[in-house]
Coordinates of C-alpha atoms and ligand atoms in Angstrom, one line a residue:
M4 CA -0.1 -0.1 0.0
K5 CA 1.1 3.7 -1.0
F6 CA 0.1 5.9 1.7
P7 CA 3.2 6.6 4.2
L8 CA 0.8 9.4 4.9
Q9 CA 3.0 12.1 6.7
H10 CA 1.9 14.9 4.4
I11 CA -1.0 14.6 2.0
I12 CA 0.5 16.8 -1.0
A13 CA -0.8 15.1 -4.3
S14 CA -3.1 12.8 -5.7
S15 CA 0.1 10.4 -7.0
Q16 CA 0.4 9.6 -3.0
F17 CA -2.6 7.3 -3.4
D18 CA -3.0 4.0 -4.7
I19 CA -6.2 2.0 -4.9
K20 CA -5.9 0.4 -1.5
A21 CA -4.9 3.6 0.2
M22 CA -8.0 5.7 -1.2
M23 CA -10.4 2.6 -0.1
N24 CA -8.7 2.7 3.0
V25 CA -9.5 6.6 3.4
F26 CA -13.5 6.0 2.1
S27 CA -13.7 3.2 4.8
L28 CA -12.6 5.9 7.5
A29 CA -14.7 8.4 5.8
T30 CA -17.9 6.1 6.0
E31 CA -17.2 5.6 9.8
M32 CA -17.0 9.3 9.9
E33 CA -20.1 10.0 8.7
E34 CA -22.0 7.7 11.6
I35 CA -19.9 9.6 14.2
V36 CA -20.9 13.1 12.5
Q37 CA -24.7 11.7 12.8
K38 CA -24.0 11.4 16.8
G39 CA -22.2 14.7 17.0
G40 CA -18.7 14.0 16.9
T41 CA -16.0 12.1 18.5
E42 CA -13.1 12.9 21.1
L43 CA -10.5 11.2 18.9
A44 CA -8.4 14.4 18.4
K45 CA -8.7 15.9 21.8
H46 CA -5.6 17.8 22.4
H47 CA -4.6 18.2 18.7
I48 CA -4.7 21.4 16.9
L49 CA -5.1 22.0 13.2
A50 CA -3.7 25.5 12.0
T51 CA -5.1 26.5 8.7
L52 CA -3.0 29.0 6.8
F53 CA -5.4 29.9 3.7
Y54 CA -3.6 32.3 1.5
E55 CA -6.4 32.5 -1.3
P56 CA -10.1 33.2 -1.1
S57 CA -12.2 29.5 0.1
T58 CA -15.2 29.1 1.8
R59 CA -15.8 25.3 1.6
T60 CA -12.3 23.8 1.8
R61 CA -11.3 25.9 4.8
L62 CA -14.4 25.8 6.8
S63 CA -14.8 21.9 5.9
F64 CA -11.4 21.2 7.6
E65 CA -12.1 23.3 10.4
T66 CA -15.1 21.8 11.1
A67 CA -13.6 18.5 10.5
M68 CA -11.4 19.3 13.5
L69 CA -13.8 20.2 15.7
R70 CA -16.3 17.3 15.1
L71 CA -12.9 15.1 15.8
G72 CA -12.9 16.8 19.3
G73 CA -9.9 18.8 18.2
A74 CA -8.8 22.6 17.9
V75 CA -8.5 24.9 15.3
I76 CA -6.3 27.8 14.7
S77 CA -6.8 30.2 11.4
E78 CA -4.6 32.4 9.3
T79 CA -6.2 34.0 6.4
D80 CA -4.9 37.4 5.8
I81 CA -1.5 37.1 4.8
N82 CA 0.1 38.3 1.6
F83 CA 1.8 35.1 1.0
S84 CA 3.3 36.1 -2.7
S85 CA 6.1 37.2 -0.4
A86 CA 6.2 34.6 1.9
I87 CA 6.4 32.0 -1.0
K88 CA 9.9 33.6 -1.5
G89 CA 12.5 31.2 0.3
E90 CA 13.2 31.8 4.2
I91 CA 9.9 33.4 4.9
L92 CA 7.6 30.2 4.2
Q93 CA 9.8 28.3 5.8
D94 CA 9.7 30.5 8.9
T95 CA 6.2 30.9 8.8
I96 CA 5.4 26.9 8.8
R97 CA 8.4 26.2 11.5
V98 CA 6.4 29.0 13.4
V99 CA 2.9 27.3 12.9
A100 CA 4.2 23.8 13.4
S101 CA 5.6 24.7 16.9
Y102 CA 1.9 25.6 18.1
S103 CA -0.4 22.7 15.7
D104 CA 0.0 19.2 15.1
V105 CA -1.2 19.3 11.6
I106 CA -1.4 22.0 9.2
A107 CA -3.7 22.7 5.9
I108 CA -2.6 25.4 3.7
R109 CA -3.9 27.2 0.3
S110 CA -1.4 29.5 -1.6
K111 CA -2.0 31.1 -4.9
H112 CA 1.2 29.5 -6.0
K113 CA 2.1 25.6 -7.5
G114 CA 4.7 23.6 -5.1
V115 CA 3.7 26.0 -1.9
A116 CA 2.7 22.9 -0.2
L117 CA 5.4 20.5 -1.0
L118 CA 7.6 23.4 -0.2
A119 CA 6.0 23.5 3.3
S120 CA 5.9 19.8 3.8
Q121 CA 10.1 19.7 3.5
C122 CA 10.1 22.2 6.2
S123 CA 7.3 21.2 8.9
S124 CA 8.0 18.8 11.6
V125 CA 4.1 18.6 11.7
P126 CA 2.0 16.9 9.2
I127 CA 0.9 19.2 5.6
I128 CA -2.0 18.6 4.0
N129 CA -2.3 20.7 0.7
G130 CA -6.1 22.7 0.6
G131 CA -4.9 23.9 -3.1
D132 CA -1.8 24.9 -4.4
G133 CA -2.2 27.9 -7.3
I134 CA -2.6 25.8 -10.6
G135 CA -1.1 22.3 -9.3
E136 CA -3.4 20.2 -7.2
H137 CA -6.3 19.7 -4.8
P138 CA -6.0 16.3 -3.7
T139 CA -8.3 16.4 -0.5
Q140 CA -10.9 17.8 -2.9
A141 CA -10.5 15.1 -5.3
L142 CA -10.8 12.5 -3.0
L143 CA -14.0 13.8 -1.6
D144 CA -14.9 14.1 -5.4
C145 CA -13.9 10.5 -5.9
F146 CA -15.5 9.2 -2.7
T147 CA -19.0 11.0 -4.2
I148 CA -18.6 9.1 -7.4
Y149 CA -17.6 5.4 -5.5
K150 CA -20.9 6.0 -3.6
Q151 CA -22.7 6.5 -6.6
F152 CA -21.0 3.7 -8.9
K153 CA -19.7 1.2 -6.7
Q154 CA -21.7 -1.6 -8.3
Q155 CA -20.8 -0.8 -11.8
I156 CA -17.4 0.5 -11.4
N157 CA -15.6 -2.9 -11.4
H158 CA -17.9 -4.1 -14.3
H159 CA -18.8 -1.5 -17.0
K160 CA -17.0 1.3 -18.2
I161 CA -17.6 4.6 -16.3
K162 CA -17.4 7.9 -18.7
V163 CA -16.2 11.0 -17.4
A164 CA -16.5 14.3 -19.0
F165 CA -14.2 17.2 -17.5
V166 CA -15.5 20.4 -18.9
G167 CA -14.6 23.9 -18.3
D168 CA -11.3 25.3 -17.4
L169 CA -9.2 22.3 -17.1
K170 CA -5.8 24.2 -17.5
Y171 CA -6.0 26.3 -14.1
G172 CA -8.3 24.1 -12.3
R173 CA -6.6 22.0 -9.8
T174 CA -9.5 19.9 -8.8
V175 CA -9.4 18.4 -12.2
H176 CA -5.5 17.9 -11.9
S177 CA -6.0 15.8 -8.8
L178 CA -9.3 14.2 -9.6
C179 CA -8.3 12.7 -12.7
Q180 CA -5.4 10.6 -11.4
L181 CA -7.4 9.3 -8.7
L182 CA -10.2 8.0 -11.3
R183 CA -7.5 6.3 -13.1
L184 CA -7.1 4.2 -10.0
F185 CA -10.0 2.2 -11.4
S186 CA -9.5 0.4 -14.3
N187 CA -12.6 1.1 -16.0
V188 CA -12.6 4.7 -16.0
E189 CA -12.7 6.6 -19.8
I190 CA -11.6 10.6 -19.4
T191 CA -12.7 13.2 -21.9
F192 CA -11.3 16.3 -21.4
V193 CA -13.8 19.3 -23.1
A194 CA -11.9 22.6 -23.2
P195 CA -11.3 25.1 -26.0
Q196 CA -7.9 24.8 -26.9
I197 CA -6.4 27.4 -24.3
L198 CA -7.9 26.0 -21.3
Q199 CA -6.8 22.1 -22.0
I200 CA -5.7 19.7 -19.5
P201 CA -2.0 20.3 -19.0
D202 CA 0.1 17.7 -20.9
E203 CA 1.4 16.3 -17.3
Y204 CA -1.9 15.4 -16.5
K205 CA -2.8 13.7 -19.8
T206 CA -2.5 10.1 -20.9
P207 CA -2.7 8.5 -24.5
H208 CA -6.3 6.8 -23.2
D209 CA -7.7 10.2 -22.7
V210 CA -10.3 11.6 -25.3
I211 CA -9.8 15.3 -26.0
E212 CA -12.9 17.7 -27.5
Q213 CA -13.3 21.2 -27.6
D214 CA -17.0 21.3 -27.7
L215 CA -19.6 19.8 -25.4
T216 CA -21.5 18.2 -28.0
Q217 CA -24.9 16.6 -27.3
T218 CA -23.2 12.8 -27.7
I219 CA -20.6 13.8 -25.0
L220 CA -23.9 14.6 -23.0
Q221 CA -25.5 11.8 -23.5
Q222 CA -22.9 9.0 -23.1
A223 CA -21.3 10.6 -20.2
D224 CA -21.7 8.9 -16.6
I225 CA -20.4 11.8 -14.9
V226 CA -20.2 15.5 -16.3
Y227 CA -17.6 17.6 -14.0
M228 CA -18.3 20.9 -14.4
T229 CA -15.9 23.9 -13.7
R230 CA -15.9 27.5 -13.6
I231 CA -13.5 29.6 -15.9
Q232 CA -10.6 30.8 -13.3
K233 CA -10.5 34.2 -14.4
E234 CA -8.2 35.7 -11.4
R235 CA -5.7 33.0 -13.2
F236 CA -5.7 34.6 -16.6
Q237 CA -2.8 36.8 -17.7
S238 CA -5.4 38.9 -19.6
L239 CA -8.5 40.2 -19.2
A240 CA -9.4 39.7 -22.9
D241 CA -8.2 36.3 -23.1
Y242 CA -10.7 35.2 -20.4
E243 CA -13.3 37.5 -22.0
K244 CA -13.2 35.6 -25.2
V245 CA -14.0 32.0 -22.8
E246 CA -15.9 33.2 -20.1
D247 CA -19.1 32.4 -21.3
I248 CA -18.0 29.6 -23.6
F249 CA -20.0 26.7 -21.8
H250 CA -23.3 26.7 -19.9
L251 CA -25.7 24.1 -18.7
S252 CA -29.5 25.0 -18.4
V253 CA -32.1 22.5 -17.4
S254 CA -33.2 21.5 -20.9
K255 CA -29.3 20.5 -21.3
V256 CA -29.1 18.6 -18.4
Q257 CA -31.8 16.9 -19.1
Q258 CA -30.2 15.3 -22.2
M259 CA -27.7 13.2 -19.6
K260 CA -28.6 9.4 -19.7
Q261 CA -30.6 7.7 -16.7
G262 CA -28.2 7.7 -13.6
A263 CA -25.7 10.1 -14.7
I264 CA -24.6 12.6 -12.7
L265 CA -23.3 16.5 -12.8
M266 CA -20.8 17.4 -10.3
H267 CA -19.0 20.9 -9.8
P268 CA -16.1 21.8 -7.2
F269 CA -17.8 24.8 -6.5
P270 CA -17.7 28.0 -6.4
R271 CA -20.2 28.0 -9.6
V272 CA -20.1 31.3 -11.0
K273 CA -22.4 31.2 -14.3
E274 CA -21.6 27.8 -16.0
I275 CA -24.6 25.6 -14.5
D276 CA -28.4 27.4 -14.1
L277 CA -29.8 27.8 -10.7
A278 CA -32.8 25.8 -11.8
V279 CA -30.4 22.7 -12.5
D280 CA -30.3 22.0 -8.6
A281 CA -33.6 20.8 -8.7
L282 CA -32.8 18.3 -10.9
P283 CA -32.0 14.7 -9.5
Q284 CA -28.5 14.7 -11.8
A285 CA -27.4 17.9 -9.8
Y286 CA -24.7 16.0 -7.5
Y287 CA -22.7 19.2 -6.1
F288 CA -24.4 19.5 -2.7
E289 CA -23.5 15.9 -2.6
Q290 CA -20.0 16.5 -2.8
V291 CA -20.1 19.4 -0.3
K292 CA -21.7 17.0 2.2
N293 CA -18.6 14.4 1.4
G294 CA -15.9 16.8 2.2
L295 CA -16.6 16.5 5.9
P296 CA -16.1 12.8 6.3
I297 CA -13.4 12.8 4.2
R298 CA -11.5 15.8 5.7
M299 CA -11.9 14.1 9.2
A300 CA -10.4 10.8 7.8
L301 CA -7.0 12.0 6.3
I302 CA -6.5 14.0 9.8
A303 CA -7.3 11.3 11.5
K304 CA -4.8 9.5 9.5
V305 CA -2.1 12.1 9.4
L306 CA -2.0 12.4 13.1
G307 CA -1.8 8.7 13.3
L308 CA -4.9 8.2 15.3
A309 CA -6.5 5.8 13.1
Ligands
LIG10 C1 -11.7 24.9 -5.6 C2 -10.2 25.5 -6.0 O1 -10.5 26.1 -4.7 O2 -9.7 24.9 -6.4 N1 -12.6 25.3 -5.2 C3 -12.7 24.3 -4.2 O3 -11.9 24.3 -3.3 N2 -14.0 23.5 -3.8 C4 -12.4 25.1 -7.3 C5 -12.6 27.0 -8.0 O4 -11.8 27.6 -7.1 O5 -13.0 26.9 -9.1

């Protein structure tokens, strides 16, 4: 089993056994949440260092630690762009590690979580590193998919279409790697050329498309929609060329096949109409719910409590 999880930095740390192990612990955590929580992590402290906007990820990490019986300290307003440059990040991490037992970190810059892990005496969890990865979101996404498709996943091909900003979308970078741990998953990346999936996350088995055609919508078991990440574009003009390129209305989502699901890591901007939320395909609030037990499981694992 791969999983020598001191730190959680990238999806490549997981093999199928390690991921299933997290899922089974997360299932136990769901029951614990129903009962209001546990004292498992009593006397342990989680530090959250979030230097990019976040609602769900930071709050779900913090809720996860509180439901585990631990405590939380939080830092959200440092201008991290200077901290990444060498000594300052290392000093920050060393200082915070001396106050806490585990650190969840989000940064604008790819590679920061890895760098933090190299100078931390406590486990580091990557809560999103710029245009790099977001492994805990990918685990909760994969948990959502596994729960829905576990009867089929080892017998039938599951088709997943990733749609939107695949260049800057770190949740896609992490999730496509985890999905490949199942042998029967076919991935289609749907994006215009300038937002296509970077080579490092692509394999020769993947299908590359520019448009979200009716056929793709009708054949996919999972459509994973993402927002166009305006803040990461070099030029506003480039953003404006693609900002409205994908849009899902009720009538489009109704074309999806029976049993298919529509996912989104959130925040949603304008790519899925609010009216779609009432359809059975809309699964994004399920994803949000699954974030809590998954992050409880991960915190318990890295702390050596489970
Ligand atoms: C995503 C992120 O921050 O990468 N959100 C999240 O954590 N659920 C997606 C995004 O910002 O578009």
